Amino acid sequence: MTDTTSTLQAFGAGGDEPYARALRSDGRLRLTDPDRPGEVVTMDVGRWSAAADRVDRSLLEGADGPVIDLGCGPGRMLVAALRMGLPALGVDVSAEAVAIATRSGGRAVQGSVFEPVPDEGHWDTALIIDGNIGIGGDPVALLARAAEIVRDGGRVVVETNRDADADRTYVATVTDADGHASSAFPWAEVGLTALHAHAATAGLTARQSWTDGGRHFCELIA
């Protein structure tokens, strides 16, 4: 079972931790696994803070109702949804991210996806993008929560790792450009092949997958 306490106490939870610093400066974060120090994942926080691009907006085109962004960050998808006439809510553990999203005109709440969320069971579309399939280090638990959050027949849109065979859970840290490091937190990397298996275990059905703008996505149905 995912250790949600560890998740809340680490990445994104502190007022002056690296994610909050990067959000304030539109900077980058380096995500590392102590067991693989030579392999670093760069998180482009500046892109998350920019306006939604064409690929982002395309993820909302299949929505028939309200959208919830799990791990919404500074809220670009919330603003995009509202501009398309879709009610939207973001959930994020970072108070800084929620504040930025709110100032941008989005509606967001601070908290964990593993805790109750507003209007649970009634959302048409849940977004798990920008690497957020890694949240909690337990993809099956995360997908099962998404299935509970959306309505029957609702959509869960997941952005997957560029390596279709990726399927790792580990304890990670993030470091900002000034060298400030976070506490360790559970994380995961999931490619398309593993996502199909994890989704089935979580009670979701894969409907389609595609690549756009160098990013990889899969639509799951509850």
PDB file of C-alpha atoms in Angstrom:
ATOM      1  CA  MET A   1       0.000   0.000   0.000  1.00  0.00           C
ATOM      2  CA  THR A   2       1.299   3.480  -0.820  1.00  0.00           C
ATOM      3  CA  ASP A   3       2.809   5.414   2.093  1.00  0.00           C
ATOM      4  CA  THR A   4       0.812   8.602   1.590  1.00  0.00           C
ATOM      5  CA  THR A   5       2.343  10.148   4.699  1.00  0.00           C
ATOM      6  CA  SER A   6       5.782  10.016   3.064  1.00  0.00           C
ATOM      7  CA  THR A   7       4.333  11.552  -0.069  1.00  0.00           C
ATOM      8  CA  LEU A   8       2.807  14.468   1.840  1.00  0.00           C
ATOM      9  CA  GLN A   9       5.952  15.089   3.895  1.00  0.00           C
ATOM     10  CA  ALA A  10       8.302  15.267   0.925  1.00  0.00           C
ATOM     11  CA  PHE A  11       8.063  16.381  -2.708  1.00  0.00           C
ATOM     12  CA  GLY A  12       5.921  19.496  -2.952  1.00  0.00           C
ATOM     13  CA  ALA A  13       4.800  19.665   0.661  1.00  0.00           C
ATOM     14  CA  GLY A  14       7.137  22.235   2.207  1.00  0.00           C
ATOM     15  CA  GLY A  15       7.001  25.992   1.792  1.00  0.00           C
ATOM     16  CA  ASP A  16      10.681  26.336   0.940  1.00  0.00           C
ATOM     17  CA  GLU A  17      11.512  22.957  -0.563  1.00  0.00           C
ATOM     18  CA  PRO A  18      12.962  22.657  -4.098  1.00  0.00           C
ATOM     19  CA  TYR A  19       9.641  22.372  -5.930  1.00  0.00           C
ATOM     20  CA  ALA A  20       8.335  25.579  -4.344  1.00  0.00           C
ATOM     21  CA  ARG A  21      11.625  27.339  -5.145  1.00  0.00           C
ATOM     22  CA  ALA A  22      11.460  26.179  -8.759  1.00  0.00           C
ATOM     23  CA  LEU A  23       7.850  27.316  -9.094  1.00  0.00           C
ATOM     24  CA  ARG A  24       8.791  30.796  -7.896  1.00  0.00           C
ATOM     25  CA  SER A  25      11.634  31.028 -10.408  1.00  0.00           C
ATOM     26  CA  ASP A  26      10.222  28.990 -13.336  1.00  0.00           C
ATOM     27  CA  GLY A  27      13.302  26.836 -12.917  1.00  0.00           C
ATOM     28  CA  ARG A  28      14.192  23.182 -13.384  1.00  0.00           C
ATOM     29  CA  LEU A  29      14.400  20.276 -10.992  1.00  0.00           C
ATOM     30  CA  ARG A  30      16.657  17.247 -11.148  1.00  0.00           C
ATOM     31  CA  LEU A  31      15.010  14.024  -9.982  1.00  0.00           C
ATOM     32  CA  THR A  32      17.455  11.323  -8.955  1.00  0.00           C
ATOM     33  CA  ASP A  33      17.401   7.781  -7.644  1.00  0.00           C
ATOM     34  CA  PRO A  34      20.232   7.082  -5.152  1.00  0.00           C
ATOM     35  CA  ASP A  35      20.594   3.619  -6.643  1.00  0.00           C
ATOM     36  CA  ARG A  36      21.163   5.114 -10.128  1.00  0.00           C
ATOM     37  CA  PRO A  37      23.084   8.364  -9.529  1.00  0.00           C
ATOM     38  CA  GLY A  38      24.132   8.602 -13.161  1.00  0.00           C
ATOM     39  CA  GLU A  39      20.558   8.687 -14.463  1.00  0.00           C
ATOM     40  CA  VAL A  40      18.838  12.022 -13.872  1.00  0.00           C
ATOM     41  CA  VAL A  41      15.326  13.075 -14.898  1.00  0.00           C
ATOM     42  CA  THR A  42      14.999  16.805 -15.567  1.00  0.00           C
ATOM     43  CA  MET A  43      11.641  18.336 -14.638  1.00  0.00           C
ATOM     44  CA  ASP A  44      10.953  21.525 -16.586  1.00  0.00           C
ATOM     45  CA  VAL A  45       8.935  23.527 -14.080  1.00  0.00           C
ATOM     46  CA  GLY A  46       8.998  26.512 -16.423  1.00  0.00           C
ATOM     47  CA  ARG A  47       6.982  24.558 -18.978  1.00  0.00           C
ATOM     48  CA  TRP A  48       4.438  23.631 -16.323  1.00  0.00           C
ATOM     49  CA  SER A  49       4.114  27.325 -15.458  1.00  0.00           C
ATOM     50  CA  ALA A  50       3.609  28.416 -19.069  1.00  0.00           C
ATOM     51  CA  ALA A  51       0.260  28.469 -20.857  1.00  0.00           C
ATOM     52  CA  ALA A  52      -1.079  25.124 -22.077  1.00  0.00           C
ATOM     53  CA  ASP A  53       0.186  24.300 -25.549  1.00  0.00           C
ATOM     54  CA  ARG A  54      -1.561  22.515 -28.411  1.00  0.00           C
ATOM     55  CA  VAL A  55      -0.734  19.054 -27.070  1.00  0.00           C
ATOM     56  CA  ASP A  56      -2.003  19.964 -23.595  1.00  0.00           C
ATOM     57  CA  ARG A  57      -5.262  21.330 -24.988  1.00  0.00           C
ATOM     58  CA  SER A  58      -5.798  18.246 -27.132  1.00  0.00           C
ATOM     59  CA  LEU A  59      -6.045  16.138 -23.954  1.00  0.00           C
ATOM     60  CA  LEU A  60      -9.217  18.019 -23.038  1.00  0.00           C
ATOM     61  CA  GLU A  61     -10.977  17.642 -26.360  1.00  0.00           C
ATOM     62  CA  GLY A  62     -12.577  14.320 -25.435  1.00  0.00           C
ATOM     63  CA  ALA A  63     -13.985  15.568 -22.138  1.00  0.00           C
ATOM     64  CA  ASP A  64     -17.784  15.590 -21.881  1.00  0.00           C
ATOM     65  CA  GLY A  65     -17.896  17.130 -18.421  1.00  0.00           C
ATOM     66  CA  PRO A  66     -15.808  18.348 -15.494  1.00  0.00           C
ATOM     67  CA  VAL A  67     -12.062  17.700 -15.410  1.00  0.00           C
ATOM     68  CA  ILE A  68      -9.847  17.004 -12.401  1.00  0.00           C
ATOM     69  CA  ASP A  69      -6.069  17.358 -12.686  1.00  0.00           C
ATOM     70  CA  LEU A  70      -4.273  15.095 -10.197  1.00  0.00           C
ATOM     71  CA  GLY A  71      -1.010  16.813  -9.347  1.00  0.00           C
ATOM     72  CA  CYS A  72      -2.056  20.038 -11.078  1.00  0.00           C
ATOM     73  CA  GLY A  73       1.079  22.042 -10.342  1.00  0.00           C
ATOM     74  CA  PRO A  74       0.715  25.745 -11.204  1.00  0.00           C
ATOM     75  CA  GLY A  75      -2.530  25.077 -13.034  1.00  0.00           C
ATOM     76  CA  ARG A  76      -2.015  25.478 -16.775  1.00  0.00           C
ATOM     77  CA  MET A  77      -4.475  22.647 -17.515  1.00  0.00           C
ATOM     78  CA  LEU A  78      -7.094  24.190 -15.231  1.00  0.00           C
ATOM     79  CA  VAL A  79      -6.938  27.490 -17.085  1.00  0.00           C
ATOM     80  CA  ALA A  80      -7.056  25.690 -20.447  1.00  0.00           C
ATOM     81  CA  ALA A  81     -10.116  23.683 -19.391  1.00  0.00           C
ATOM     82  CA  LEU A  82     -11.958  26.772 -18.209  1.00  0.00           C
ATOM     83  CA  ARG A  83     -11.213  28.543 -21.479  1.00  0.00           C
ATOM     84  CA  MET A  84     -12.781  25.555 -23.259  1.00  0.00           C
ATOM     85  CA  GLY A  85     -15.894  25.850 -21.097  1.00  0.00           C
ATOM     86  CA  LEU A  86     -15.084  22.833 -18.917  1.00  0.00           C
ATOM     87  CA  PRO A  87     -15.410  23.001 -15.115  1.00  0.00           C
ATOM     88  CA  ALA A  88     -12.049  21.999 -13.661  1.00  0.00           C
ATOM     89  CA  LEU A  89     -10.360  21.333 -10.325  1.00  0.00           C
ATOM     90  CA  GLY A  90      -6.729  20.735  -9.487  1.00  0.00           C
ATOM     91  CA  VAL A  91      -5.329  18.736  -6.577  1.00  0.00           C
ATOM     92  CA  ASP A  92      -1.728  19.176  -5.448  1.00  0.00           C
ATOM     93  CA  VAL A  93       0.233  18.651  -2.226  1.00  0.00           C
ATOM     94  CA  SER A  94       2.158  21.887  -2.820  1.00  0.00           C
ATOM     95  CA  ALA A  95       0.685  25.004  -1.230  1.00  0.00           C
ATOM     96  CA  GLU A  96       2.827  27.092  -3.596  1.00  0.00           C
ATOM     97  CA  ALA A  97       1.434  25.325  -6.671  1.00  0.00           C
ATOM     98  CA  VAL A  98      -2.146  25.697  -5.450  1.00  0.00           C
ATOM     99  CA  ALA A  99      -1.611  29.404  -4.769  1.00  0.00           C
ATOM    100  CA  ILE A 100      -0.195  29.995  -8.255  1.00  0.00           C
ATOM    101  CA  ALA A 101      -3.000  28.007  -9.890  1.00  0.00           C
ATOM    102  CA  THR A 102      -5.588  30.018  -7.979  1.00  0.00           C
ATOM    103  CA  ARG A 103      -3.988  33.345  -8.880  1.00  0.00           C
ATOM    104  CA  SER A 104      -4.057  32.246 -12.523  1.00  0.00           C
ATOM    105  CA  GLY A 105      -7.820  31.837 -12.352  1.00  0.00           C
ATOM    106  CA  GLY A 106      -7.992  28.098 -11.741  1.00  0.00           C
ATOM    107  CA  ARG A 107      -9.713  26.259  -8.901  1.00  0.00           C
ATOM    108  CA  ALA A 108      -7.352  24.079  -6.898  1.00  0.00           C
ATOM    109  CA  VAL A 109      -7.171  22.456  -3.476  1.00  0.00           C
ATOM    110  CA  GLN A 110      -4.165  21.388  -1.450  1.00  0.00           C
ATOM    111  CA  GLY A 111      -4.062  17.715  -0.582  1.00  0.00           C
ATOM    112  CA  SER A 112      -3.167  14.235  -1.706  1.00  0.00           C
ATOM    113  CA  VAL A 113      -4.951  12.242  -4.372  1.00  0.00           C
ATOM    114  CA  PHE A 114      -5.003   9.409  -1.839  1.00  0.00           C
ATOM    115  CA  GLU A 115      -7.299  11.450   0.407  1.00  0.00           C
ATOM    116  CA  PRO A 116     -10.956  12.315  -0.356  1.00  0.00           C
ATOM    117  CA  VAL A 117     -11.382  14.949  -3.083  1.00  0.00           C
ATOM    118  CA  PRO A 118     -14.391  17.196  -3.821  1.00  0.00           C
ATOM    119  CA  ASP A 119     -17.173  15.616  -5.923  1.00  0.00           C
ATOM    120  CA  GLU A 120     -15.466  12.248  -5.859  1.00  0.00           C
ATOM    121  CA  GLY A 121     -17.090   9.797  -8.237  1.00  0.00           C
ATOM    122  CA  HIS A 122     -18.542  12.493 -10.487  1.00  0.00           C
ATOM    123  CA  TRP A 123     -15.615  13.748 -12.574  1.00  0.00           C
ATOM    124  CA  ASP A 124     -15.751  13.040 -16.298  1.00  0.00           C
ATOM    125  CA  THR A 125     -11.989  13.150 -16.906  1.00  0.00           C
ATOM    126  CA  ALA A 126      -8.985  12.773 -14.624  1.00  0.00           C
ATOM    127  CA  LEU A 127      -5.563  13.887 -15.851  1.00  0.00           C
ATOM    128  CA  ILE A 128      -2.364  12.179 -14.685  1.00  0.00           C
ATOM    129  CA  ILE A 129       0.263  13.927 -16.800  1.00  0.00           C
ATOM    130  CA  ASP A 130       3.748  15.489 -16.565  1.00  0.00           C
ATOM    131  CA  GLY A 131       5.153  12.346 -14.937  1.00  0.00           C
ATOM    132  CA  ASN A 132       2.481  12.273 -12.245  1.00  0.00           C
ATOM    133  CA  ILE A 133       1.917   8.541 -12.748  1.00  0.00           C
ATOM    134  CA  GLY A 134       4.883   8.424 -10.372  1.00  0.00           C
ATOM    135  CA  ILE A 135       2.947   9.953  -7.462  1.00  0.00           C
ATOM    136  CA  GLY A 136       3.150   7.762  -4.384  1.00  0.00           C
ATOM    137  CA  GLY A 137       5.436   5.182  -5.974  1.00  0.00           C
ATOM    138  CA  ASP A 138       2.497   2.807  -6.483  1.00  0.00           C
ATOM    139  CA  PRO A 139       0.933   3.076  -9.966  1.00  0.00           C
ATOM    140  CA  VAL A 140      -1.807   0.528  -9.258  1.00  0.00           C
ATOM    141  CA  ALA A 141      -2.946   2.391  -6.137  1.00  0.00           C
ATOM    142  CA  LEU A 142      -2.874   5.710  -7.995  1.00  0.00           C
ATOM    143  CA  LEU A 143      -4.889   4.347 -10.915  1.00  0.00           C
ATOM    144  CA  ALA A 144      -7.373   2.710  -8.546  1.00  0.00           C
ATOM    145  CA  ARG A 145      -7.883   6.080  -6.851  1.00  0.00           C
ATOM    146  CA  ALA A 146      -8.408   7.726 -10.231  1.00  0.00           C
ATOM    147  CA  ALA A 147     -11.039   5.089 -11.024  1.00  0.00           C
ATOM    148  CA  GLU A 148     -12.847   6.014  -7.801  1.00  0.00           C
ATOM    149  CA  ILE A 149     -12.638   9.731  -8.522  1.00  0.00           C
ATOM    150  CA  VAL A 150     -14.161   9.655 -12.029  1.00  0.00           C
ATOM    151  CA  ARG A 151     -17.737   8.682 -12.818  1.00  0.00           C
ATOM    152  CA  ASP A 152     -18.674   5.243 -14.172  1.00  0.00           C
ATOM    153  CA  GLY A 153     -17.434   5.270 -17.755  1.00  0.00           C
ATOM    154  CA  GLY A 154     -15.219   8.283 -17.053  1.00  0.00           C
ATOM    155  CA  ARG A 155     -11.804   8.834 -18.598  1.00  0.00           C
ATOM    156  CA  VAL A 156      -8.350   8.749 -17.036  1.00  0.00           C
ATOM    157  CA  VAL A 157      -5.728  10.279 -19.329  1.00  0.00           C
ATOM    158  CA  VAL A 158      -2.195   9.220 -18.407  1.00  0.00           C
ATOM    159  CA  GLU A 159       1.105  10.491 -19.766  1.00  0.00           C
ATOM    160  CA  THR A 160       3.555   7.590 -19.873  1.00  0.00           C
ATOM    161  CA  ASN A 161       7.320   7.307 -19.904  1.00  0.00           C
ATOM    162  CA  ARG A 162       8.925   7.533 -23.341  1.00  0.00           C
ATOM    163  CA  ASP A 163      10.345   4.048 -22.737  1.00  0.00           C
ATOM    164  CA  ALA A 164       7.360   1.756 -23.292  1.00  0.00           C
ATOM    165  CA  ASP A 165       8.982  -0.950 -21.134  1.00  0.00           C
ATOM    166  CA  ALA A 166       9.705   1.303 -18.142  1.00  0.00           C
ATOM    167  CA  ASP A 167       8.265  -0.053 -14.898  1.00  0.00           C
ATOM    168  CA  ARG A 168      10.153   1.029 -11.791  1.00  0.00           C
ATOM    169  CA  THR A 169       9.281   2.154  -8.300  1.00  0.00           C
ATOM    170  CA  TYR A 170      11.951   3.719  -6.131  1.00  0.00           C
ATOM    171  CA  VAL A 171      12.772   6.345  -3.527  1.00  0.00           C
ATOM    172  CA  ALA A 172      13.780   9.622  -5.179  1.00  0.00           C
ATOM    173  CA  THR A 173      14.896  13.138  -4.333  1.00  0.00           C
ATOM    174  CA  VAL A 174      14.627  16.373  -6.298  1.00  0.00           C
ATOM    175  CA  THR A 175      17.277  19.091  -6.375  1.00  0.00           C
ATOM    176  CA  ASP A 176      16.856  22.652  -7.619  1.00  0.00           C
ATOM    177  CA  ALA A 177      19.341  24.758  -9.589  1.00  0.00           C
ATOM    178  CA  ASP A 178      20.912  26.061  -6.354  1.00  0.00           C
ATOM    179  CA  GLY A 179      21.525  22.572  -5.014  1.00  0.00           C
ATOM    180  CA  HIS A 180      18.701  22.469  -2.462  1.00  0.00           C
ATOM    181  CA  ALA A 181      17.566  18.848  -2.132  1.00  0.00           C
ATOM    182  CA  SER A 182      14.211  17.500  -0.982  1.00  0.00           C
ATOM    183  CA  SER A 183      13.562  14.739   1.476  1.00  0.00           C
ATOM    184  CA  ALA A 184      13.292  11.296  -0.093  1.00  0.00           C
ATOM    185  CA  PHE A 185       9.884  10.343  -1.453  1.00  0.00           C
ATOM    186  CA  PRO A 186       8.372   7.329  -3.272  1.00  0.00           C
ATOM    187  CA  TRP A 187       8.172   7.641  -7.058  1.00  0.00           C
ATOM    188  CA  ALA A 188       7.572   5.520 -10.142  1.00  0.00           C
ATOM    189  CA  GLU A 189       8.299   5.458 -13.866  1.00  0.00           C
ATOM    190  CA  VAL A 190       5.727   3.699 -16.043  1.00  0.00           C
ATOM    191  CA  GLY A 191       5.754   3.063 -19.785  1.00  0.00           C
ATOM    192  CA  LEU A 192       2.834   2.046 -21.943  1.00  0.00           C
ATOM    193  CA  THR A 193       3.308  -1.720 -21.631  1.00  0.00           C
ATOM    194  CA  ALA A 194       3.354  -1.611 -17.834  1.00  0.00           C
ATOM    195  CA  LEU A 195       0.517   0.904 -17.735  1.00  0.00           C
ATOM    196  CA  HIS A 196      -1.799  -1.522 -19.513  1.00  0.00           C
ATOM    197  CA  ALA A 197      -1.055  -4.176 -16.878  1.00  0.00           C
ATOM    198  CA  HIS A 198      -1.373  -1.778 -13.937  1.00  0.00           C
ATOM    199  CA  ALA A 199      -4.609  -0.338 -15.323  1.00  0.00           C
ATOM    200  CA  ALA A 200      -6.169  -3.770 -15.638  1.00  0.00           C
ATOM    201  CA  THR A 201      -5.245  -4.548 -12.037  1.00  0.00           C
ATOM    202  CA  ALA A 202      -6.832  -1.245 -10.986  1.00  0.00           C
ATOM    203  CA  GLY A 203     -10.057  -2.013 -12.842  1.00  0.00           C
ATOM    204  CA  LEU A 204      -9.507   0.337 -15.776  1.00  0.00           C
ATOM    205  CA  THR A 205      -9.696  -0.512 -19.481  1.00  0.00           C
ATOM    206  CA  ALA A 206      -7.246   0.930 -22.011  1.00  0.00           C
ATOM    207  CA  ARG A 207      -9.106   2.476 -24.940  1.00  0.00           C
ATOM    208  CA  GLN A 208      -6.382   4.143 -26.980  1.00  0.00           C
ATOM    209  CA  SER A 209      -2.776   5.305 -26.842  1.00  0.00           C
ATOM    210  CA  TRP A 210      -0.917   7.846 -28.936  1.00  0.00           C
ATOM    211  CA  THR A 211       2.180  10.005 -29.273  1.00  0.00           C
ATOM    212  CA  ASP A 212       2.013  13.745 -29.903  1.00  0.00           C
ATOM    213  CA  GLY A 213       4.763  16.328 -29.738  1.00  0.00           C
ATOM    214  CA  GLY A 214       7.203  13.729 -28.451  1.00  0.00           C
ATOM    215  CA  ARG A 215       4.934  12.929 -25.495  1.00  0.00           C
ATOM    216  CA  HIS A 216       3.152   9.590 -24.932  1.00  0.00           C
ATOM    217  CA  PHE A 217      -0.396   9.163 -23.661  1.00  0.00           C
ATOM    218  CA  CYS A 218      -2.983   6.498 -22.912  1.00  0.00           C
ATOM    219  CA  GLU A 219      -6.716   6.903 -22.326  1.00  0.00           C
ATOM    220  CA  LEU A 220      -8.223   4.563 -19.744  1.00  0.00           C
ATOM    221  CA  ILE A 221     -11.919   4.033 -19.079  1.00  0.00           C
ATOM    222  CA  ALA A 222     -13.406   3.365 -15.648  1.00  0.00           C
TER     223      ALA A 222
END
